[in-house]
Coordinates of C-alpha atoms and ligand atoms in Angstrom, one line a residue:
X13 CA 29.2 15.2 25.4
X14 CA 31.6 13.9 22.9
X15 CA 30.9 9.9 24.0
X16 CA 27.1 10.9 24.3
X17 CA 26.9 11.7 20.6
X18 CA 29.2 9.0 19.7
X19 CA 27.0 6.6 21.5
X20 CA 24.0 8.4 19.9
X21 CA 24.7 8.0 16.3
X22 CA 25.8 4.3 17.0
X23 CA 22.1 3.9 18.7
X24 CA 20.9 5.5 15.3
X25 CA 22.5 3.3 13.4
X26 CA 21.4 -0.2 14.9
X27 CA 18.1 1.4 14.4
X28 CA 18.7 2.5 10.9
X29 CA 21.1 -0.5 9.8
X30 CA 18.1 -2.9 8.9
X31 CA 18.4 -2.1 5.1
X32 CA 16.9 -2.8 1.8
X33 CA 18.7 -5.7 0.0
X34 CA 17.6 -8.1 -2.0
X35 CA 14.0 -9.2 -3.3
X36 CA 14.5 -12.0 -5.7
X37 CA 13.3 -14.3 -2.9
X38 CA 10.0 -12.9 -2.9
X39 CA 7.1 -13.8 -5.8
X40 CA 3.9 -11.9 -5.9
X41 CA 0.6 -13.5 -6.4
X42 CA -1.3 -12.3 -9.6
X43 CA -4.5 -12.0 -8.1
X44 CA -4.4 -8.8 -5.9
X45 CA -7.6 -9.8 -4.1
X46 CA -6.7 -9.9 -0.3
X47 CA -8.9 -11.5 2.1
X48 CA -8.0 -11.5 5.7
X49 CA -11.3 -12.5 7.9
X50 CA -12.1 -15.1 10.8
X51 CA -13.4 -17.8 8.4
X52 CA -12.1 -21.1 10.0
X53 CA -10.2 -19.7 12.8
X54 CA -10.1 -22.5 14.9
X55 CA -11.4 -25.6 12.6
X56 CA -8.6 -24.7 9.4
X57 CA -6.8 -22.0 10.4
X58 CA -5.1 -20.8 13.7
X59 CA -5.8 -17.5 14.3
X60 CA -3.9 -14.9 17.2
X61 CA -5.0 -11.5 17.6
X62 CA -4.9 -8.8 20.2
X63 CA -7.3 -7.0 21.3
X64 CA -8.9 -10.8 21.7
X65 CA -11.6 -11.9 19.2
X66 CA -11.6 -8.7 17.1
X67 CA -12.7 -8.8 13.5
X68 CA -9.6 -8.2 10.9
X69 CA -12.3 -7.8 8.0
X70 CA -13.5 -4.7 9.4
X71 CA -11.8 -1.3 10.0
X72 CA -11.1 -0.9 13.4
X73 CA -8.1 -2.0 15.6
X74 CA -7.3 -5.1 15.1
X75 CA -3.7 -7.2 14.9
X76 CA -4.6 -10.1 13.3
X77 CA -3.2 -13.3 11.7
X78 CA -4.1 -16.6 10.2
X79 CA -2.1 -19.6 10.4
X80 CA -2.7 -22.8 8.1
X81 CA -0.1 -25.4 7.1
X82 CA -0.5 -27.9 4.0
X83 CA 0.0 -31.2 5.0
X84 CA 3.5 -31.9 5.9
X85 CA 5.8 -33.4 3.3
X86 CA 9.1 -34.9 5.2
X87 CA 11.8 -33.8 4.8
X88 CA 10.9 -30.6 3.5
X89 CA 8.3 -29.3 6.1
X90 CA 5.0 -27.5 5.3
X91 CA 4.1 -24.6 3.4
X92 CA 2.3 -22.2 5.5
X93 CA -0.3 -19.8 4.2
X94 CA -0.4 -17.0 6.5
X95 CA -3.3 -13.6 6.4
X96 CA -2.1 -10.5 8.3
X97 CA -3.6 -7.5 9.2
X98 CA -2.7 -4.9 11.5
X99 CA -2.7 -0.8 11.6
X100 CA -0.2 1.2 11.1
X101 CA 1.9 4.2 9.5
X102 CA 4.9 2.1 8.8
X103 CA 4.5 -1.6 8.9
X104 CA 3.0 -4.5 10.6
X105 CA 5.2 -8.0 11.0
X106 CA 4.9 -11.5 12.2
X107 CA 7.5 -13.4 13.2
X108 CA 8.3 -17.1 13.9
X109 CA 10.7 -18.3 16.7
X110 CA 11.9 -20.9 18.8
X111 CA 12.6 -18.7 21.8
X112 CA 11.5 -15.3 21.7
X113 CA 14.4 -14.1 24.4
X114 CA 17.2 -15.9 22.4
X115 CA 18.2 -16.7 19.1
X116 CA 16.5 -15.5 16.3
X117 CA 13.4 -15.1 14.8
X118 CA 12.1 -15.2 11.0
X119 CA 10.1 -12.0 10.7
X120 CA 7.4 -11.5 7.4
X121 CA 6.7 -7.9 7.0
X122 CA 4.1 -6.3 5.2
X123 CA 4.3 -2.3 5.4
X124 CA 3.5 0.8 3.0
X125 CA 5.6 3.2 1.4
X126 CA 4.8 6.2 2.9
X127 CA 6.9 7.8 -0.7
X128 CA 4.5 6.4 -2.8
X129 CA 0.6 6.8 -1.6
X130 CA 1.2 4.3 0.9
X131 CA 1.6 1.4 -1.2
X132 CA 2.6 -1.9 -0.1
X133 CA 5.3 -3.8 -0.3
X134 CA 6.9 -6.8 1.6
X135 CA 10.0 -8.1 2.8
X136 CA 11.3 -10.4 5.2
X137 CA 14.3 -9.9 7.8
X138 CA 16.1 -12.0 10.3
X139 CA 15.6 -10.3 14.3
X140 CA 18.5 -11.5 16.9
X141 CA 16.3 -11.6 20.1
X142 CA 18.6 -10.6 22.2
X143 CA 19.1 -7.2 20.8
X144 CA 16.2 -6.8 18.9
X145 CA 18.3 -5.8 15.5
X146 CA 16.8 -6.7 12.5
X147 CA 18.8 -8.2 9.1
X148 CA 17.5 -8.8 6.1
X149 CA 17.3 -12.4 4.9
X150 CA 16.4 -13.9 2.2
X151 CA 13.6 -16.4 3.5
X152 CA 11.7 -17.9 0.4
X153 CA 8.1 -16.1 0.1
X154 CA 5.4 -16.5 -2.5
X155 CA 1.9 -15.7 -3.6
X156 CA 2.1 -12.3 -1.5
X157 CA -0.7 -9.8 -2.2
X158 CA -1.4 -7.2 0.0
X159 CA -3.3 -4.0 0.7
X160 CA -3.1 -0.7 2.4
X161 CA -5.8 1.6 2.9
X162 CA -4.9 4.6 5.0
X163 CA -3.3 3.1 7.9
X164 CA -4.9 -0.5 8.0
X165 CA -2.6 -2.8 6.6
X166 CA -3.7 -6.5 4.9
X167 CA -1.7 -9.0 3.3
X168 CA -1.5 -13.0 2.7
X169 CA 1.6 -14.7 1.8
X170 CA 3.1 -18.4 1.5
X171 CA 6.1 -20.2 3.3
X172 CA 6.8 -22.7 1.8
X173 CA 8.9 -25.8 3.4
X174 CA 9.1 -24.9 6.9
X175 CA 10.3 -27.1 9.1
X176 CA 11.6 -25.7 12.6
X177 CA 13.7 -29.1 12.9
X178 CA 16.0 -28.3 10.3
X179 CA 17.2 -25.2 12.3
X180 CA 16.9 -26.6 15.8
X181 CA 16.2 -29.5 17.9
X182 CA 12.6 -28.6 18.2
X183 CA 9.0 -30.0 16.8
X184 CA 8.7 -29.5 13.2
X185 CA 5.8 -27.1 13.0
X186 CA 6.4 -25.7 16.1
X187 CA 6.8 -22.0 17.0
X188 CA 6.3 -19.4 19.6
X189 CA 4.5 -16.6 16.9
X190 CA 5.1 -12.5 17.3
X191 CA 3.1 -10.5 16.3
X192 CA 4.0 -6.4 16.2
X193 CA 4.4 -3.1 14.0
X194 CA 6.8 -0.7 13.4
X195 CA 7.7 2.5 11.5
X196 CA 9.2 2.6 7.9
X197 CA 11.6 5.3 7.5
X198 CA 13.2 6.7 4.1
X199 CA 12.4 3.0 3.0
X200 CA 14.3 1.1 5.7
X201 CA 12.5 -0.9 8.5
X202 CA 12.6 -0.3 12.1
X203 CA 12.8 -1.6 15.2
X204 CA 10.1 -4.2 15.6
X205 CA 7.3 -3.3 18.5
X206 CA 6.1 -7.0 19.6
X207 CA 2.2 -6.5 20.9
X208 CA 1.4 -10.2 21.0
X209 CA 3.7 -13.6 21.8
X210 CA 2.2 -16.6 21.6
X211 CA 4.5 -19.7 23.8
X212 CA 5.8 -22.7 21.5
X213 CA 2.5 -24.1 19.8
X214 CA 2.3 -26.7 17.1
X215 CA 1.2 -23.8 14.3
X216 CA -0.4 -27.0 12.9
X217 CA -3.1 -27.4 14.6
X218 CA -5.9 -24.6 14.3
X219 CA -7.5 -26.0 17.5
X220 CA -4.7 -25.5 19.9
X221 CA -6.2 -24.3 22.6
X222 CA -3.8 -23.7 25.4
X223 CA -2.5 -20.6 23.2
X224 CA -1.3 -18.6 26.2
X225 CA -0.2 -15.3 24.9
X226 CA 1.5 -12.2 26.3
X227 CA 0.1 -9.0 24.9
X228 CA 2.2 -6.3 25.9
X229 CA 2.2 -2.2 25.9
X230 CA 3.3 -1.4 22.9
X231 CA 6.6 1.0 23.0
X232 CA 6.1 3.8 20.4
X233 CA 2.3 5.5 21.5
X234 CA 1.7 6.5 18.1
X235 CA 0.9 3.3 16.1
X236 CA -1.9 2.2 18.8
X237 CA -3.8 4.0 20.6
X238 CA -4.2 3.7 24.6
X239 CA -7.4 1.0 24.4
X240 CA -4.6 -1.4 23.3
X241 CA -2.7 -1.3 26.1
X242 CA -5.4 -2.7 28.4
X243 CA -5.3 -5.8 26.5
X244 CA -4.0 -8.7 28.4
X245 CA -4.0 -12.3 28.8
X246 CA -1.1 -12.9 30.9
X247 CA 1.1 -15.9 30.7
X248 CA 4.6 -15.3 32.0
X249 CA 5.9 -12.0 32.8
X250 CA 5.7 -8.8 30.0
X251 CA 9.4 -8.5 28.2
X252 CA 10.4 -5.9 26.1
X253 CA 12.3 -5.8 23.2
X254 CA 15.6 -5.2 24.1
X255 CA 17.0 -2.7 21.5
X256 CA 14.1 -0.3 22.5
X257 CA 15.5 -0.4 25.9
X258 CA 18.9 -0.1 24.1
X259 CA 18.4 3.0 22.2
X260 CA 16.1 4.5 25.2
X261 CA 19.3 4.0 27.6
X262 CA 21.6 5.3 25.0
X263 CA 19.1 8.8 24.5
X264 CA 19.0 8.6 28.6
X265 CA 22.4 8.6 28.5
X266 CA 23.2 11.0 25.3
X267 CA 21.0 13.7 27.6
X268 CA 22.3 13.0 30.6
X269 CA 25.9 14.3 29.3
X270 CA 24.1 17.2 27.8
X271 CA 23.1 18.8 30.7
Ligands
NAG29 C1 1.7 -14.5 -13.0 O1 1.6 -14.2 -14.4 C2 2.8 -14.3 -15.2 C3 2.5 -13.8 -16.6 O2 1.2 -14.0 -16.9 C4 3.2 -15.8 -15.2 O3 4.4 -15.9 -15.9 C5 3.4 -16.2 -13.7 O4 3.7 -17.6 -13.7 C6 2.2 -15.9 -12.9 N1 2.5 -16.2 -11.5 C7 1.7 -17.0 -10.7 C8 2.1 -17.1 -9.3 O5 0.6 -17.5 -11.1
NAG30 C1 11.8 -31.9 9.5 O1 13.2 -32.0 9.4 C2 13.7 -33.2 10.1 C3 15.2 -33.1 10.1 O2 15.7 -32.9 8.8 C4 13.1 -34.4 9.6 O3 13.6 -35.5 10.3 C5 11.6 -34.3 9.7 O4 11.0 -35.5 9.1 C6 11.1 -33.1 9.0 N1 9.7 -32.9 9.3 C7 8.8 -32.5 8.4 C8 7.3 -32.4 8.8 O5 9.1 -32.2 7.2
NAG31 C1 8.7 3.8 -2.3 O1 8.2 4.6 -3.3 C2 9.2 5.4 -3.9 C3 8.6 6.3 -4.9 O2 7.8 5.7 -5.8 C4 10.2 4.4 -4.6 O3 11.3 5.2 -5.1 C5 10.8 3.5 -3.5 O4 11.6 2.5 -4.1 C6 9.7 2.8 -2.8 N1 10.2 2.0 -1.7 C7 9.9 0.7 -1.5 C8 10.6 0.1 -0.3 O5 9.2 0.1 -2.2
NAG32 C1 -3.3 8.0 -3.9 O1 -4.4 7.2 -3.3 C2 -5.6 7.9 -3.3 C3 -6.6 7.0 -2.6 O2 -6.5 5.7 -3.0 C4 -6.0 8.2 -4.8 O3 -7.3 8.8 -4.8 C5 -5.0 9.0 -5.5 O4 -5.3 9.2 -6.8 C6 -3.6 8.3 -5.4 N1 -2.6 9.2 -5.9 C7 -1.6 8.8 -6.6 C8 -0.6 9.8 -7.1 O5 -1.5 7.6 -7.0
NAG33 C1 22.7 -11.1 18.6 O1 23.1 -10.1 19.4 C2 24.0 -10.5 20.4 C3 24.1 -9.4 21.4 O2 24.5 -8.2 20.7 C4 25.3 -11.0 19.8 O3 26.2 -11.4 20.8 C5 25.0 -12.2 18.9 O4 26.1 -12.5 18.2 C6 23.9 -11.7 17.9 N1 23.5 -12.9 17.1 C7 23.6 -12.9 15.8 C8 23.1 -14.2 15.2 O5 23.9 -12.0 15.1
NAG34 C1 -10.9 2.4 3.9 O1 -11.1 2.8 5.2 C2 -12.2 3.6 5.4 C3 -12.3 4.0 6.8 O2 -11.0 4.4 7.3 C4 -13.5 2.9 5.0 O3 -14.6 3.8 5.1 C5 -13.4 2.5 3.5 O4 -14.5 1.7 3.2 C6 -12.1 1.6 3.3 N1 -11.9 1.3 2.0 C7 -11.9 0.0 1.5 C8 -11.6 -0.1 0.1 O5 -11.9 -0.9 2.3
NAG35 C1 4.6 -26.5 -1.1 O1 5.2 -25.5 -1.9 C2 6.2 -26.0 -2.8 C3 6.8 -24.8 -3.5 O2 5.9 -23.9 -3.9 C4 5.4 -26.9 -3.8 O3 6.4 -27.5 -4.7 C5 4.7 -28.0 -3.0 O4 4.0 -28.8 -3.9 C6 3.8 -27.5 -2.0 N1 3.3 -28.5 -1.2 C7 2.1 -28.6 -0.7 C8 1.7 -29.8 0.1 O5 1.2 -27.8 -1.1

């Protein structure tokens, strides 16, 4: 019983740990219009979205995002300009990686405080793949605007000087995208639900058209509903985020030793 709880409140904290930190890295955009449609998917932008072709301007369910680089300016990399829209209670994310199973992955969050009428606000946070636990970083992010209306959440931000070679041995605009939600709780983030991974694709060019993605069951039933799960265009096989598994295990286990 003892180790059950122990194990418990250390499952509770990998879920909590995610904190707050610093913001001086972010810069807001004076002009609070946000616009997230399908305007150029495909000929400027590159756009991923599950369920497939659905219409991020409108309403409905939709988890949406927008991918155009500037020209690329060696050394430095690109600046990407990136629209996101997604619904949910607590936040939506998308999140640039190398390797989806290992390493790590730059996540951009846009979510709502529930505290304050549900407005937004933004941050960004490092996720180790393997366990799926998220740290903040401090990954420069400009221009962000973004709004929430009830539980649809919109926002467009800028990366500037990306370049995935600096990290890695890998193409410099290059990066398997994530796309996901998760809940916002007493202000901290949590675990990170991936609904859509893209494999390695030059985020470069909007006409990529070998985008095979994986769009998976989302874990927590009550940011999607059902209709979302049907969704699939498989590539590869369906992997869940570890820590989910983690923390389901741990309960598993905490109740196990209860009875
Ligand atoms: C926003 O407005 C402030 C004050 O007018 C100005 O100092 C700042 O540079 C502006 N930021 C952007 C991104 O235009
Ligand atoms: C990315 O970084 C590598 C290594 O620093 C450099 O050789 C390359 O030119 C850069 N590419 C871009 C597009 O900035
Ligand atoms: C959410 O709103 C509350 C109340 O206004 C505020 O104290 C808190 O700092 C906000 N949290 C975030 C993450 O912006
Ligand atoms: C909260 O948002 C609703 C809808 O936008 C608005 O009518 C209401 O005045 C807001 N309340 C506060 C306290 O800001
Ligand atoms: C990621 O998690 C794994 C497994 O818990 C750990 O071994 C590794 O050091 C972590 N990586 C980072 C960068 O924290
Ligand atoms: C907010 O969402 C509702 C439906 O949930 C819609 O009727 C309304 O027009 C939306 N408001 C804005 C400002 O988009
Ligand atoms: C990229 O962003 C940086 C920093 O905001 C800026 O200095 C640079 O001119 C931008 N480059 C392009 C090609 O837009």
């Amino acid at each position: 019983m003892e180790r059950g709880l122990i194990l418990l409140v250390a499952a509770l904290m990998v879920y909590v740990a995610p904190g707050v930190h610093g913001t001086a890295h972010l810069s807001f955009a004076n002009n609070t219009e946000v616009e997230v449609n399908r305007d150029g998917c495909g000929v400027t932008k590159l756009c991923l979205e599950t369920p497939d072709d659905c219409d991020p301007s409108t309403e409905g369910m939709c988890l949406f995002v927008a991918l155009q680089t500037s020209p690329p300016m060696p050394p430095e990399g690109t600046n990407l300009s990136v629209g996101l829209r997604g619904t949910s209670e607590g936040y939506v994310a998308m999140g640039l990686t190398n390797n989806a199973n290992e390493g790590s992955t730059m996540l951009f969050i846009c979510a709502q405080n529930s505290s304050n009428n549900g407005s937004f606000f933004f941050r960004t946070m490092e996720r180790n793949n393997s366990n799926g636990e998220l740290t903040p970083n401090e990954r420069i992010t400009q221009e962000i605007r973004g709004t929430v209306n009830n539980s649809v959440i919109r926002c467009q931000f800028e990366v500037p000087n990306l370049n995935a070679s600096q990290l890695r041995t890998s193409h410099a605009t290059t990066f398997a995208v994530l796309l996901g939600t998760g809940p916002v709780e007493n202000g901290m983030i949590g675990n990170f639900d991936i609904m859509l991974r893209s494999n390695p694709l030059n985020i470069a060019n909007p006409t990529a058209t070998d985008i095979a993605t994986t769009t998976e069951a989302p874990m927590n039933g009550t940011t999607m509903p059902a209709s979302m799960t049907t969704v699939t265009t498989a590539a590869g096989s369906a992997l869940h985020p570890h820590a989910v598994l983690l923390l389901l295990s741990i309960i598993m286990l905490f109740m196990a030793q209860r009875r």
